[in-house]
Coordinates of C-alpha atoms in Angstrom, one line a residue:
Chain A
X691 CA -49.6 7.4 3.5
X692 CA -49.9 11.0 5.3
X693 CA -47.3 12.6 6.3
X694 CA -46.6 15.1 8.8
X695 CA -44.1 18.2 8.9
X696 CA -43.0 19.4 12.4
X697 CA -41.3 22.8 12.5
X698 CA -38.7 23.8 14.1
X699 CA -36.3 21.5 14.1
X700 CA -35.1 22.8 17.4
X701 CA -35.5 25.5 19.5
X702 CA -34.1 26.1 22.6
X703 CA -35.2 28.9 25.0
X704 CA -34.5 30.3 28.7
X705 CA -36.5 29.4 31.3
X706 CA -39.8 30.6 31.7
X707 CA -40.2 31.8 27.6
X708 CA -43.3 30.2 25.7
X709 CA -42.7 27.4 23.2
X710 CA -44.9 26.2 20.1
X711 CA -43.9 23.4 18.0
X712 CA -46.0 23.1 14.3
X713 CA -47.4 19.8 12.4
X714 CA -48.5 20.5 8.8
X715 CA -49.7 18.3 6.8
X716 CA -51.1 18.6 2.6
X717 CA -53.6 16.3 3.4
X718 CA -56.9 15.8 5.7
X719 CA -56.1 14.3 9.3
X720 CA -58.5 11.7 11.1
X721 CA -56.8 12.4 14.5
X722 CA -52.8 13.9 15.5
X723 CA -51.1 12.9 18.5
X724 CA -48.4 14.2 20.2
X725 CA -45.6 12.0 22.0
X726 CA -42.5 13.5 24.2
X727 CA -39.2 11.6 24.4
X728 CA -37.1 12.9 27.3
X729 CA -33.5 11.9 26.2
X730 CA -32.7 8.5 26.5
X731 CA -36.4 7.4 27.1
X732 CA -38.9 6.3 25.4
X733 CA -41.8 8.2 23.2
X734 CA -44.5 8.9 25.9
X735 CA -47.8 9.3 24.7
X736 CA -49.3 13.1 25.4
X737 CA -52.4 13.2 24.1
X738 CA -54.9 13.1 20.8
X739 CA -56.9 14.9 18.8
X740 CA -60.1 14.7 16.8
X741 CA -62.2 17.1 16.4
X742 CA -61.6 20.1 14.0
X743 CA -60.7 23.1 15.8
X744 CA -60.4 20.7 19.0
X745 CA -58.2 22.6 21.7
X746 CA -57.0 20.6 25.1
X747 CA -55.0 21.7 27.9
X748 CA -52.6 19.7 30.1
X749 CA -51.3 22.2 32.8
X750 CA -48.7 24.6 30.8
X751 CA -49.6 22.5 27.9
X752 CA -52.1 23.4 24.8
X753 CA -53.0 21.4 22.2
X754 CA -54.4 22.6 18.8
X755 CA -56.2 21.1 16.0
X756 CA -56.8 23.6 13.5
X757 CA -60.6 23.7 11.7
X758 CA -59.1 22.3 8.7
X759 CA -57.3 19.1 10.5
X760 CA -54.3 19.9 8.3
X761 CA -52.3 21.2 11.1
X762 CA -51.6 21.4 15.1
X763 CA -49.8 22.9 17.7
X764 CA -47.9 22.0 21.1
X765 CA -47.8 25.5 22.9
X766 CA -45.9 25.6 26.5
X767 CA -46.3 28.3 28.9
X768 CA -43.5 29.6 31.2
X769 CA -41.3 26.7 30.2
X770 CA -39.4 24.5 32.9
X771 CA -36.1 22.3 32.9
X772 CA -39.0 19.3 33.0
X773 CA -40.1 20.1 29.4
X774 CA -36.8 19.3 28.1
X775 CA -37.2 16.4 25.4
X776 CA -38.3 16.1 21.7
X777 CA -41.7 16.7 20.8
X778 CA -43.0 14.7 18.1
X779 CA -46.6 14.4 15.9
X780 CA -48.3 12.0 14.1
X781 CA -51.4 11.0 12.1
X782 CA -52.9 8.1 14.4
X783 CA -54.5 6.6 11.3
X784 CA -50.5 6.4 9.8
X785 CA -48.7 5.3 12.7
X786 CA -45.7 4.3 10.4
X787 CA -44.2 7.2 9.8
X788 CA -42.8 10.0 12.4
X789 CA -41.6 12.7 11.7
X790 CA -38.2 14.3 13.2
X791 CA -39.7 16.0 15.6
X792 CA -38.9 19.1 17.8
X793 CA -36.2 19.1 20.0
X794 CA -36.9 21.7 22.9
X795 CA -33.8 22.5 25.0
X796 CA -34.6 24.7 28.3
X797 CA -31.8 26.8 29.3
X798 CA -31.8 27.5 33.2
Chain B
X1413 CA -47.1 -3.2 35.1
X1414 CA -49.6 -3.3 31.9
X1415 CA -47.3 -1.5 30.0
X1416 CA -45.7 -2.7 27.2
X1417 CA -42.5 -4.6 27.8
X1418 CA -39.5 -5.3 26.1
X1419 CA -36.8 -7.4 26.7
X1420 CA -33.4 -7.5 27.3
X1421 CA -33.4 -3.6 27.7
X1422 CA -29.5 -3.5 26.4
X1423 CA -27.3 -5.9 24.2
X1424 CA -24.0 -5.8 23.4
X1425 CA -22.9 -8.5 20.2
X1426 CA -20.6 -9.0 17.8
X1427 CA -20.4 -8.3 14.2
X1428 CA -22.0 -11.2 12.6
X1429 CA -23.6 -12.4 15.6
X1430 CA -27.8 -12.8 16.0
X1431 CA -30.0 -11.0 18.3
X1432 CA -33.8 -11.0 18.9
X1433 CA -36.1 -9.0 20.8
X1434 CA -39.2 -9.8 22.6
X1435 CA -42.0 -7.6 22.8
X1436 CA -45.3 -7.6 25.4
X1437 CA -47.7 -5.8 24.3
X1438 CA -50.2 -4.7 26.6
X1439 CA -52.9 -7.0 26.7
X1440 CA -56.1 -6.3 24.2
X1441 CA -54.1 -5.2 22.5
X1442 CA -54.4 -6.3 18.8
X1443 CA -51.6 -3.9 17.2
X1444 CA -48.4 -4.8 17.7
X1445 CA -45.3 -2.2 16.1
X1446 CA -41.5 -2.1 15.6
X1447 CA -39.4 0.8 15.1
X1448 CA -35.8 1.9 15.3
X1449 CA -34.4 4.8 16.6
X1450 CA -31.0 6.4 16.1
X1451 CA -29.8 9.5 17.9
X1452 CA -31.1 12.7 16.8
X1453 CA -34.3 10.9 14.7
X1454 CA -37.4 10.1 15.3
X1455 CA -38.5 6.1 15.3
X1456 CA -38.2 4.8 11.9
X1457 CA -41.2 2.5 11.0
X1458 CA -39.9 -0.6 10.6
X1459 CA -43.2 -3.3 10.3
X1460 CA -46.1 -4.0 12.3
X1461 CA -48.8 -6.9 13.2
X1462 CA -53.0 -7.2 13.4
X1463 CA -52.9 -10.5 16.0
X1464 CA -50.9 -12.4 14.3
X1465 CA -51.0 -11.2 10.8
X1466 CA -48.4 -9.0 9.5
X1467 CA -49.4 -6.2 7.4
X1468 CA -46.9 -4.4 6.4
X1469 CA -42.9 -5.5 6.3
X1470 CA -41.5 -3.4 3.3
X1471 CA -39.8 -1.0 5.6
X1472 CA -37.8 -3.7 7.2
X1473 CA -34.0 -2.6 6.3
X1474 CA -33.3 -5.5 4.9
X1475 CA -33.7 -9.2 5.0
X1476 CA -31.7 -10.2 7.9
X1477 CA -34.3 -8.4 10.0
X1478 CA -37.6 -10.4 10.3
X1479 CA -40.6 -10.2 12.9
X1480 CA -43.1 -12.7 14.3
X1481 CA -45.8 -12.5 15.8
X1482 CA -46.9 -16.2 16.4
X1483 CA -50.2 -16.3 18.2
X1484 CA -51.1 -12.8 18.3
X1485 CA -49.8 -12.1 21.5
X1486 CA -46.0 -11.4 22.2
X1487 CA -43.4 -10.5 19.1
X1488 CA -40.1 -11.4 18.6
X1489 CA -37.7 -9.0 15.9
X1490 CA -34.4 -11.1 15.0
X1491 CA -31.3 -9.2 13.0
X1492 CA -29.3 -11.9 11.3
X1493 CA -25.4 -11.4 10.8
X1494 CA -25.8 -8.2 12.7
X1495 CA -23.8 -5.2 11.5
X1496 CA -22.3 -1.8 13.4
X1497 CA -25.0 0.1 11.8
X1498 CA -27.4 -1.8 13.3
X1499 CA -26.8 -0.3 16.7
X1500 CA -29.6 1.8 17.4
X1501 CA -32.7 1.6 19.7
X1502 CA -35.6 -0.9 19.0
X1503 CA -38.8 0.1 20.1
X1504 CA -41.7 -1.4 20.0
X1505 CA -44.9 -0.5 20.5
X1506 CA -48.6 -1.7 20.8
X1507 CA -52.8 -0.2 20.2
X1508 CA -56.0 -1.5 20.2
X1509 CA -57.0 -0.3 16.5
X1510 CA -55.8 1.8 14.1
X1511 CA -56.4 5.3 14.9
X1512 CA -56.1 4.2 18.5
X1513 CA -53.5 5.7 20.8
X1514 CA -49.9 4.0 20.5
X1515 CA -48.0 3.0 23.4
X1516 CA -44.3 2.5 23.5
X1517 CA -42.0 0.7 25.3
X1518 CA -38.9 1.4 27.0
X1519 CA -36.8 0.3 23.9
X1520 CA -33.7 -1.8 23.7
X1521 CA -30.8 -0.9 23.1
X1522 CA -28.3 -2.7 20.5
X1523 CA -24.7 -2.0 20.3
X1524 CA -22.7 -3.8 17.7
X1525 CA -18.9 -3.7 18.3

């Protein structure tokens, strides 16, 4: 099935710096969604997308979908202790396989 | 709540003992998934169901682990003669379709001692 690389691994970052997390994939995507897992909780569903070159914005959040649909991007603006968590992606048509994700550590 | 539901939320067993887990889906639902997370992964396919069919259990880690799905509604995933490496997280996780947005639940937690 597809597979999805997320890069970095981690990245951790002070307090009101930008963050971007990467999905690449060698192959065509139906649809990517993103997921955050706060530690000790749960993957919570963030959002999806479709359309090629598809961009969506949740508050300090942007999504990407590049024209291709071979690749995406989680970008946070001014980021808070809140957005501490891993950030993971995934091919909705695959949903067996995740990846490692991105583990974002805020520093205060 | 419509969320999905699992239960118990924590176990603590024995080497060599059984455990199962239920799983609620959220109703509609048609999808039904298991994973397993350990610390520092991500959730690690494990099988999943269509109703009460199950499509895919290659990725289960071995045969003591085995998953129903009875009458398409709730699920149950047993581990047999459990083991220490067992102890992770079991989530599960339901959708309405493939391609559809998955929804997890709060996981439960297995500790082997």
């Amino acid at each position: 099935g597809q597979q999805v690389m997320q890069i970095p691994q981690y990245q951790h970052v002070q307090e009101g710096e930008d963050f971007t997390t990467y999905c690449n994939s060698s192959t065509t995507l139906s649809n990517i969604q993103w997921y955050k897992q706060r530690p000790g909780g749960h993957p919570v569903f963030l959002i999806q997308l479709v359309k090629s070159g598809e961009v969506k914005k949740q508050k300090r959040l942007t999504f990407q979908f590049g024209e291709a649909k071979k690749n995406s991007s989680l970008h946070i603006t001014a980021t808070q202790t809140t957005d501490v968590g891993t950030y993971f992606c995934f091919s909705g048509n695959t949903p067996l396989v995740f990846g490692k994700g991105t583990r974002l550590s805020v520093i205060a | 709540d419509t969320g999905v539901s699992q239960d118990p939320r924590h176990k603590i067993t024995k080497r060599g003992q059984n455990v199962t887990f239920r799983c609620d889906p959220i109703s509609e639902h048609n999808r039904l998934y298991w994973y397993r997370q350990t610390l520092g992964q991500g959730p690690e396919f494990l099988t999943y169901f269509q109703n009460e069919a199950q499509l895919e259990k290659s990725r289960l880690l071995s045969d003591r682990f085995s998953a129903e799905r009875p009458k398409g509604s709730f699920s149950t995933l047993e581990i047999q003669r459990t083991e220490q490496g067992d102890s992770a997280m079991y989530l599960c996780a339901s959708s309405a379709s493939s391609g559809n947005t998955i929804y997890f639940g709060e996981g439960s937690w297995l500790t082997v001692v």
